[in-house]
PDB file of C-alpha atoms in Angstrom:
ATOM      1  CA  MET X 473      -9.301 -44.180   3.483  1.00 33.00           C
ATOM      2  CA  SER X 474      -6.023 -45.838   4.404  1.00 42.00           C
ATOM      3  CA  THR X 475      -4.289 -44.720   7.324  1.00 53.00           C
ATOM      4  CA  VAL X 476      -0.832 -46.036   6.116  1.00 69.00           C
ATOM      5  CA  ASN X 477       1.588 -43.509   4.718  1.00 81.00           C
ATOM      6  CA  THR X 478       2.470 -44.587   1.114  1.00 77.00           C
ATOM      7  CA  VAL X 479       6.015 -43.329   1.235  1.00 83.00           C
ATOM      8  CA  THR X 480       7.289 -43.540   4.631  1.00 80.00           C
ATOM      9  CA  GLU X 481       6.020 -46.930   5.516  1.00 76.00           C
ATOM     10  CA  GLN X 482       7.316 -50.244   4.908  1.00 78.00           C
ATOM     11  CA  LEU X 483       6.729 -51.294   1.216  1.00 73.00           C
ATOM     12  CA  THR X 484       4.913 -54.585   1.911  1.00 81.00           C
ATOM     13  CA  ARG X 485       2.048 -55.502   3.890  1.00 81.00           C
ATOM     14  CA  ALA X 486       4.198 -58.262   6.009  1.00 79.00           C
ATOM     15  CA  GLY X 487       6.788 -55.419   6.696  1.00 78.00           C
ATOM     16  CA  GLN X 488       4.172 -52.957   7.824  1.00 83.00           C
ATOM     17  CA  ALA X 489       2.647 -55.549  10.149  1.00 85.00           C
ATOM     18  CA  ILE X 490       6.133 -56.280  11.819  1.00 85.00           C
ATOM     19  CA  GLU X 491       7.018 -52.715  12.186  1.00 86.00           C
ATOM     20  CA  HIS X 492       3.383 -51.851  13.737  1.00 88.00           C
ATOM     21  CA  ASP X 493       3.590 -54.814  15.992  1.00 90.00           C
ATOM     22  CA  SER X 494       6.996 -53.762  17.126  1.00 92.00           C
ATOM     23  CA  PHE X 495       5.772 -50.267  17.929  1.00 91.00           C
ATOM     24  CA  ALA X 496       2.909 -51.877  19.826  1.00 94.00           C
ATOM     25  CA  ILE X 497       5.358 -53.887  21.786  1.00 95.00           C
ATOM     26  CA  ILE X 498       7.334 -50.714  22.530  1.00 96.00           C
ATOM     27  CA  ASP X 499       4.012 -48.764  23.644  1.00 95.00           C
ATOM     28  CA  ALA X 500       3.037 -51.525  25.995  1.00 95.00           C
ATOM     29  CA  GLU X 501       6.487 -52.048  27.480  1.00 95.00           C
ATOM     30  CA  THR X 502       7.159 -48.539  27.950  1.00 94.00           C
ATOM     31  CA  GLY X 503       3.807 -47.612  29.849  1.00 86.00           C
ATOM     32  CA  PRO X 504       3.323 -43.893  30.795  1.00 89.00           C
ATOM     33  CA  HIS X 505       5.798 -41.326  29.563  1.00 94.00           C
ATOM     34  CA  SER X 506       6.150 -37.666  29.606  1.00 95.00           C
ATOM     35  CA  TYR X 507       6.336 -37.013  25.969  1.00 97.00           C
ATOM     36  CA  THR X 508       3.849 -35.386  23.760  1.00 97.00           C
ATOM     37  CA  GLU X 509       1.689 -36.849  21.155  1.00 95.00           C
ATOM     38  CA  SER X 510       4.098 -35.563  18.407  1.00 96.00           C
ATOM     39  CA  GLN X 511       7.231 -36.364  20.370  1.00 98.00           C
ATOM     40  CA  TRP X 512       6.520 -39.877  21.282  1.00 97.00           C
ATOM     41  CA  PRO X 513       6.717 -41.257  17.609  1.00 97.00           C
ATOM     42  CA  ILE X 514      10.301 -40.024  17.189  1.00 98.00           C
ATOM     43  CA  VAL X 515      11.495 -41.382  20.653  1.00 98.00           C
ATOM     44  CA  ARG X 516       9.616 -44.888  19.968  1.00 97.00           C
ATOM     45  CA  ARG X 517      11.291 -45.133  16.545  1.00 97.00           C
ATOM     46  CA  MET X 518      14.588 -44.475  18.198  1.00 97.00           C
ATOM     47  CA  ILE X 519      13.831 -47.223  20.881  1.00 97.00           C
ATOM     48  CA  HIS X 520      12.991 -49.644  17.839  1.00 96.00           C
ATOM     49  CA  ALA X 521      16.229 -48.929  16.105  1.00 95.00           C
ATOM     50  CA  ASN X 522      18.217 -50.071  19.106  1.00 94.00           C
ATOM     51  CA  ALA X 523      15.939 -51.958  21.476  1.00 95.00           C
ATOM     52  CA  ASP X 524      17.128 -49.623  24.112  1.00 96.00           C
ATOM     53  CA  PHE X 525      14.486 -48.289  26.252  1.00 96.00           C
ATOM     54  CA  ASP X 526      16.754 -45.708  27.976  1.00 96.00           C
ATOM     55  CA  PHE X 527      15.923 -43.391  25.095  1.00 97.00           C
ATOM     56  CA  ASN X 528      12.574 -42.895  26.814  1.00 97.00           C
ATOM     57  CA  GLY X 529      13.728 -40.167  29.269  1.00 96.00           C
ATOM     58  CA  LEU X 530      17.252 -39.418  27.691  1.00 97.00           C
ATOM     59  CA  THR X 531      15.684 -37.931  24.531  1.00 98.00           C
ATOM     60  CA  ASP X 532      15.146 -34.151  24.977  1.00 98.00           C
ATOM     61  CA  PHE X 533      13.013 -31.765  22.639  1.00 98.00           C
ATOM     62  CA  HIS X 534      13.153 -27.930  22.259  1.00 98.00           C
ATOM     63  CA  PRO X 535       9.438 -27.039  22.556  1.00 97.00           C
ATOM     64  CA  SER X 536       9.142 -26.241  18.673  1.00 98.00           C
ATOM     65  CA  ALA X 537      11.256 -28.975  17.268  1.00 98.00           C
ATOM     66  CA  VAL X 538       8.818 -31.366  16.088  1.00 98.00           C
ATOM     67  CA  ARG X 539       6.678 -28.407  14.458  1.00 98.00           C
ATOM     68  CA  GLU X 540       9.779 -26.743  12.996  1.00 98.00           C
ATOM     69  CA  GLY X 541      11.261 -30.018  11.687  1.00 98.00           C
ATOM     70  CA  ILE X 542       7.888 -31.024   9.977  1.00 98.00           C
ATOM     71  CA  ALA X 543       7.500 -27.487   8.480  1.00 98.00           C
ATOM     72  CA  ALA X 544      10.947 -27.715   7.019  1.00 98.00           C
ATOM     73  CA  MET X 545      10.199 -30.863   5.340  1.00 98.00           C
ATOM     74  CA  LEU X 546       6.851 -29.955   3.998  1.00 97.00           C
ATOM     75  CA  ALA X 547       8.460 -26.658   2.421  1.00 97.00           C
ATOM     76  CA  GLY X 548      10.333 -28.742   0.128  1.00 94.00           C
ATOM     77  CA  ALA X 549      13.931 -29.020  -1.021  1.00 96.00           C
ATOM     78  CA  THR X 550      15.269 -28.426   2.564  1.00 98.00           C
ATOM     79  CA  PRO X 551      18.768 -29.722   2.812  1.00 98.00           C
ATOM     80  CA  VAL X 552      19.977 -32.388   5.321  1.00 98.00           C
ATOM     81  CA  VAL X 553      23.544 -31.668   6.453  1.00 98.00           C
ATOM     82  CA  ALA X 554      25.135 -34.556   8.323  1.00 98.00           C
ATOM     83  CA  ASP X 555      28.449 -34.902  10.146  1.00 98.00           C
ATOM     84  CA  VAL X 556      29.143 -38.324   8.611  1.00 97.00           C
ATOM     85  CA  GLU X 557      28.381 -40.311   5.503  1.00 97.00           C
ATOM     86  CA  MET X 558      26.603 -43.065   7.678  1.00 97.00           C
ATOM     87  CA  ILE X 559      23.616 -40.745   8.129  1.00 98.00           C
ATOM     88  CA  CYS X 560      23.317 -39.809   4.425  1.00 98.00           C
ATOM     89  CA  SER X 561      23.508 -43.632   3.614  1.00 97.00           C
ATOM     90  CA  GLY X 562      20.982 -44.743   6.165  1.00 97.00           C
ATOM     91  CA  LEU X 563      18.333 -42.178   5.240  1.00 97.00           C
ATOM     92  CA  SER X 564      15.851 -43.521   2.744  1.00 95.00           C
ATOM     93  CA  GLN X 565      16.245 -41.812  -0.665  1.00 95.00           C
ATOM     94  CA  PRO X 566      12.778 -42.417  -1.739  1.00 94.00           C
ATOM     95  CA  ARG X 567      11.401 -40.818   1.441  1.00 95.00           C
ATOM     96  CA  LEU X 568      13.782 -37.742   0.965  1.00 97.00           C
ATOM     97  CA  ALA X 569      12.842 -37.365  -2.712  1.00 96.00           C
ATOM     98  CA  HIS X 570       9.298 -37.143  -1.871  1.00 96.00           C
ATOM     99  CA  PHE X 571       9.866 -34.000  -0.232  1.00 97.00           C
ATOM    100  CA  GLY X 572      12.749 -32.921  -2.631  1.00 97.00           C
ATOM    101  CA  MET X 573      15.278 -33.278   0.150  1.00 98.00           C
ATOM    102  CA  LYS X 574      19.114 -33.873  -0.476  1.00 97.00           C
ATOM    103  CA  THR X 575      21.708 -34.978   1.847  1.00 98.00           C
ATOM    104  CA  TYR X 576      25.228 -33.307   2.318  1.00 98.00           C
ATOM    105  CA  GLN X 577      28.252 -34.340   4.187  1.00 98.00           C
ATOM    106  CA  PHE X 578      31.904 -33.100   3.870  1.00 98.00           C
ATOM    107  CA  ILE X 579      33.831 -35.178   6.430  1.00 97.00           C
ATOM    108  CA  SER X 580      36.012 -36.920   3.699  1.00 96.00           C
ATOM    109  CA  ASP X 581      36.722 -34.013   1.393  1.00 98.00           C
ATOM    110  CA  ALA X 582      40.235 -33.246   0.749  1.00 98.00           C
ATOM    111  CA  ASP X 583      40.080 -29.544   1.501  1.00 98.00           C
ATOM    112  CA  VAL X 584      38.306 -30.399   4.936  1.00 98.00           C
ATOM    113  CA  ILE X 585      41.236 -32.730   5.819  1.00 98.00           C
ATOM    114  CA  GLU X 586      43.994 -30.330   4.745  1.00 98.00           C
ATOM    115  CA  THR X 587      42.546 -27.420   6.686  1.00 98.00           C
ATOM    116  CA  ALA X 588      41.892 -29.786   9.795  1.00 98.00           C
ATOM    117  CA  LYS X 589      45.633 -30.591   9.716  1.00 98.00           C
ATOM    118  CA  LEU X 590      46.705 -27.172   9.129  1.00 98.00           C
ATOM    119  CA  GLU X 591      44.656 -25.583  11.876  1.00 97.00           C
ATOM    120  CA  ASP X 592      45.056 -28.652  14.223  1.00 97.00           C
ATOM    121  CA  THR X 593      41.345 -29.066  14.482  1.00 97.00           C
ATOM    122  CA  THR X 594      38.891 -32.044  13.748  1.00 97.00           C
ATOM    123  CA  ARG X 595      37.604 -32.870  10.203  1.00 98.00           C
ATOM    124  CA  ALA X 596      34.213 -32.483  11.889  1.00 98.00           C
ATOM    125  CA  VAL X 597      34.744 -28.999  12.664  1.00 98.00           C
ATOM    126  CA  GLN X 598      35.993 -27.991   9.215  1.00 98.00           C
ATOM    127  CA  ALA X 599      33.036 -29.907   7.684  1.00 98.00           C
ATOM    128  CA  MET X 600      30.638 -27.784   9.542  1.00 98.00           C
ATOM    129  CA  ARG X 601      32.494 -24.744   8.587  1.00 98.00           C
ATOM    130  CA  LYS X 602      32.317 -25.831   4.977  1.00 98.00           C
ATOM    131  CA  ALA X 603      28.651 -26.317   4.995  1.00 98.00           C
ATOM    132  CA  HIS X 604      28.337 -22.767   6.493  1.00 98.00           C
ATOM    133  CA  ARG X 605      30.634 -21.386   3.529  1.00 98.00           C
ATOM    134  CA  LEU X 606      28.440 -22.928   1.106  1.00 98.00           C
ATOM    135  CA  GLY X 607      25.297 -21.484   2.612  1.00 97.00           C
ATOM    136  CA  LEU X 608      23.632 -25.036   3.308  1.00 98.00           C
ATOM    137  CA  LEU X 609      23.153 -24.605   7.095  1.00 98.00           C
ATOM    138  CA  GLU X 610      20.674 -21.866   6.954  1.00 98.00           C
ATOM    139  CA  GLY X 611      17.159 -23.271   7.167  1.00 98.00           C
ATOM    140  CA  ALA X 612      18.528 -26.797   6.855  1.00 98.00           C
ATOM    141  CA  ILE X 613      18.002 -29.936   9.230  1.00 98.00           C
ATOM    142  CA  VAL X 614      21.490 -30.824  10.603  1.00 98.00           C
ATOM    143  CA  GLY X 615      21.897 -34.326  11.947  1.00 98.00           C
ATOM    144  CA  ILE X 616      24.996 -35.078  14.077  1.00 98.00           C
ATOM    145  CA  GLY X 617      25.500 -38.577  15.183  1.00 98.00           C
ATOM    146  CA  ASN X 618      29.175 -39.234  15.431  1.00 97.00           C
ATOM    147  CA  ALA X 619      31.231 -36.263  16.185  1.00 97.00           C
ATOM    148  CA  PRO X 620      30.894 -34.110  19.312  1.00 98.00           C
ATOM    149  CA  THR X 621      33.150 -31.517  17.911  1.00 98.00           C
ATOM    150  CA  ALA X 622      30.742 -30.979  14.954  1.00 98.00           C
ATOM    151  CA  LEU X 623      27.852 -30.175  17.375  1.00 98.00           C
ATOM    152  CA  ILE X 624      30.335 -27.858  19.371  1.00 98.00           C
ATOM    153  CA  GLU X 625      31.126 -26.065  16.371  1.00 98.00           C
ATOM    154  CA  LEU X 626      27.588 -25.757  15.137  1.00 98.00           C
ATOM    155  CA  VAL X 627      26.572 -24.171  18.496  1.00 98.00           C
ATOM    156  CA  ARG X 628      29.437 -21.606  17.969  1.00 98.00           C
ATOM    157  CA  LEU X 629      28.230 -20.837  14.705  1.00 98.00           C
ATOM    158  CA  ILE X 630      24.661 -20.342  15.857  1.00 98.00           C
ATOM    159  CA  ARG X 631      25.897 -18.131  18.575  1.00 98.00           C
ATOM    160  CA  GLU X 632      28.703 -16.123  16.955  1.00 98.00           C
ATOM    161  CA  GLU X 633      27.660 -16.176  13.338  1.00 97.00           C
ATOM    162  CA  GLY X 634      24.001 -16.199  13.475  1.00 97.00           C
ATOM    163  CA  VAL X 635      23.467 -19.527  11.561  1.00 98.00           C
ATOM    164  CA  ARG X 636      19.862 -20.458  11.873  1.00 98.00           C
ATOM    165  CA  PRO X 637      19.210 -24.254  10.891  1.00 98.00           C
ATOM    166  CA  ALA X 638      15.467 -25.226  10.788  1.00 98.00           C
ATOM    167  CA  LEU X 639      16.218 -28.090  13.326  1.00 98.00           C
ATOM    168  CA  VAL X 640      19.343 -29.694  14.680  1.00 98.00           C
ATOM    169  CA  VAL X 641      19.129 -33.411  15.687  1.00 98.00           C
ATOM    170  CA  GLY X 642      22.185 -33.518  17.858  1.00 98.00           C
ATOM    171  CA  MET X 643      23.051 -37.019  18.983  1.00 98.00           C
ATOM    172  CA  PRO X 644      26.777 -37.589  18.824  1.00 98.00           C
ATOM    173  CA  VAL X 645      27.951 -40.780  20.874  1.00 96.00           C
ATOM    174  CA  GLY X 646      31.140 -41.194  22.966  1.00 95.00           C
ATOM    175  CA  PHE X 647      33.132 -40.495  25.965  1.00 96.00           C
ATOM    176  CA  VAL X 648      35.030 -37.180  25.148  1.00 94.00           C
ATOM    177  CA  SER X 649      32.635 -34.243  25.036  1.00 96.00           C
ATOM    178  CA  ALA X 650      29.659 -36.035  23.808  1.00 97.00           C
ATOM    179  CA  ALA X 651      27.354 -35.454  26.675  1.00 97.00           C
ATOM    180  CA  GLU X 652      28.772 -31.795  27.011  1.00 98.00           C
ATOM    181  CA  SER X 653      28.224 -31.075  23.357  1.00 98.00           C
ATOM    182  CA  LYS X 654      24.497 -31.789  23.622  1.00 98.00           C
ATOM    183  CA  ASP X 655      23.990 -29.890  26.916  1.00 98.00           C
ATOM    184  CA  LEU X 656      25.505 -26.963  24.972  1.00 98.00           C
ATOM    185  CA  MET X 657      22.939 -27.406  22.128  1.00 98.00           C
ATOM    186  CA  ALA X 658      20.175 -27.715  24.685  1.00 98.00           C
ATOM    187  CA  GLU X 659      21.101 -24.207  26.033  1.00 98.00           C
ATOM    188  CA  ILE X 660      20.156 -22.676  22.604  1.00 98.00           C
ATOM    189  CA  ALA X 661      16.700 -21.055  22.615  1.00 98.00           C
ATOM    190  CA  GLU X 662      16.940 -19.504  18.947  1.00 97.00           C
ATOM    191  CA  VAL X 663      17.041 -22.964  17.077  1.00 98.00           C
ATOM    192  CA  PRO X 664      14.893 -25.936  17.488  1.00 98.00           C
ATOM    193  CA  TRP X 665      16.798 -29.227  18.528  1.00 98.00           C
ATOM    194  CA  ILE X 666      16.487 -32.733  19.294  1.00 98.00           C
ATOM    195  CA  VAL X 667      19.208 -34.112  21.725  1.00 98.00           C
ATOM    196  CA  ILE X 668      20.041 -37.341  23.579  1.00 98.00           C
ATOM    197  CA  ARG X 669      21.429 -36.561  26.968  1.00 98.00           C
ATOM    198  CA  GLY X 670      24.455 -38.069  28.211  1.00 97.00           C
ATOM    199  CA  ARG X 671      26.965 -40.478  26.340  1.00 97.00           C
ATOM    200  CA  LYS X 672      24.662 -42.531  24.284  1.00 97.00           C
ATOM    201  CA  GLY X 673      23.778 -41.691  20.752  1.00 97.00           C
ATOM    202  CA  GLY X 674      25.019 -42.476  17.176  1.00 97.00           C
ATOM    203  CA  SER X 675      24.194 -42.020  13.490  1.00 97.00           C
ATOM    204  CA  THR X 676      21.460 -44.649  13.664  1.00 97.00           C
ATOM    205  CA  LEU X 677      19.643 -42.634  16.159  1.00 98.00           C
ATOM    206  CA  VAL X 678      19.667 -39.660  13.961  1.00 98.00           C
ATOM    207  CA  VAL X 679      18.374 -41.508  11.214  1.00 98.00           C
ATOM    208  CA  ALA X 680      15.687 -43.079  13.161  1.00 98.00           C
ATOM    209  CA  ALA X 681      14.553 -39.610  14.331  1.00 98.00           C
ATOM    210  CA  LEU X 682      14.531 -38.353  10.836  1.00 98.00           C
ATOM    211  CA  HIS X 683      12.577 -41.136   9.499  1.00 97.00           C
ATOM    212  CA  ALA X 684      10.009 -40.587  12.218  1.00 97.00           C
ATOM    213  CA  LEU X 685       9.744 -36.843  11.309  1.00 98.00           C
ATOM    214  CA  LEU X 686       9.384 -37.645   7.759  1.00 97.00           C
ATOM    215  CA  ALA X 687       6.543 -40.082   8.682  1.00 96.00           C
ATOM    216  CA  LEU X 688       4.934 -37.214  10.594  1.00 97.00           C
ATOM    217  CA  ALA X 689       5.431 -34.838   7.731  1.00 97.00           C
ATOM    218  CA  GLU X 690       3.720 -37.241   5.334  1.00 95.00           C
ATOM    219  CA  ALA X 691       0.838 -37.814   7.483  1.00 93.00           C
ATOM    220  CA  LYS X 692       0.323 -34.174   7.737  1.00 93.00           C
ATOM    221  CA  GLN X 693       0.580 -33.670   4.129  1.00 93.00           C
ATOM    222  CA  LYS X 694      -2.014 -36.412   3.527  1.00 87.00           C
ATOM    223  CA  ALA X 695      -4.259 -34.799   6.155  1.00 87.00           C
ATOM    224  CA  GLY X 696      -4.329 -31.566   4.169  1.00 82.00           C
ATOM    225  CA  GLN X 697      -4.960 -33.091   1.059  1.00 76.00           C
ATOM    226  CA  GLU X 698      -8.307 -34.920   2.366  1.00 63.00           C
TER     227      GLU X 698
END
């Protein structure tokens, strides 16, 4: 029986070979690491997305992050709430559709922009609040790769309003509050998270992490059908 995932793999044999060879090179050049068997495919795909081996060490996991992320995907129809459109555009629609998942982002909505101006906050803050008002954060996978203020607001919603996403992939990039926002997320015990410590991050890393989780979910799904 084939060991290749049919939905989350490259669509051609040549593409699969290049991707698998790339992963093998990363494994060889990385050597020993401290990640678990389920965590490493996520870190490896993040390295693959940026050719940056610093993510071996900078990436940090809540103990139940991988398990809960896979479970949310296998549950079906779990929303993916992002801070920016780039994450939604980067995620493979066929892979999401396989699990009945849809993406949402509100950063450019007129009401979000207007409220941010009125309250002198960022659009990212108001976008997270809108997702909460719409009931999209509960049980969702939340991906934040651009705006530290979105992650800070999400932490507030978790602490003060009892919001409970299934998983937070918190990887905002930048020089103002980026590292601090991820440190705040990592203090949360009630909600699973994957974060990149420090200033590094970005939407491409969120996409890579979620694609790795989708591949793990499909592998588990296939194993359950055999």
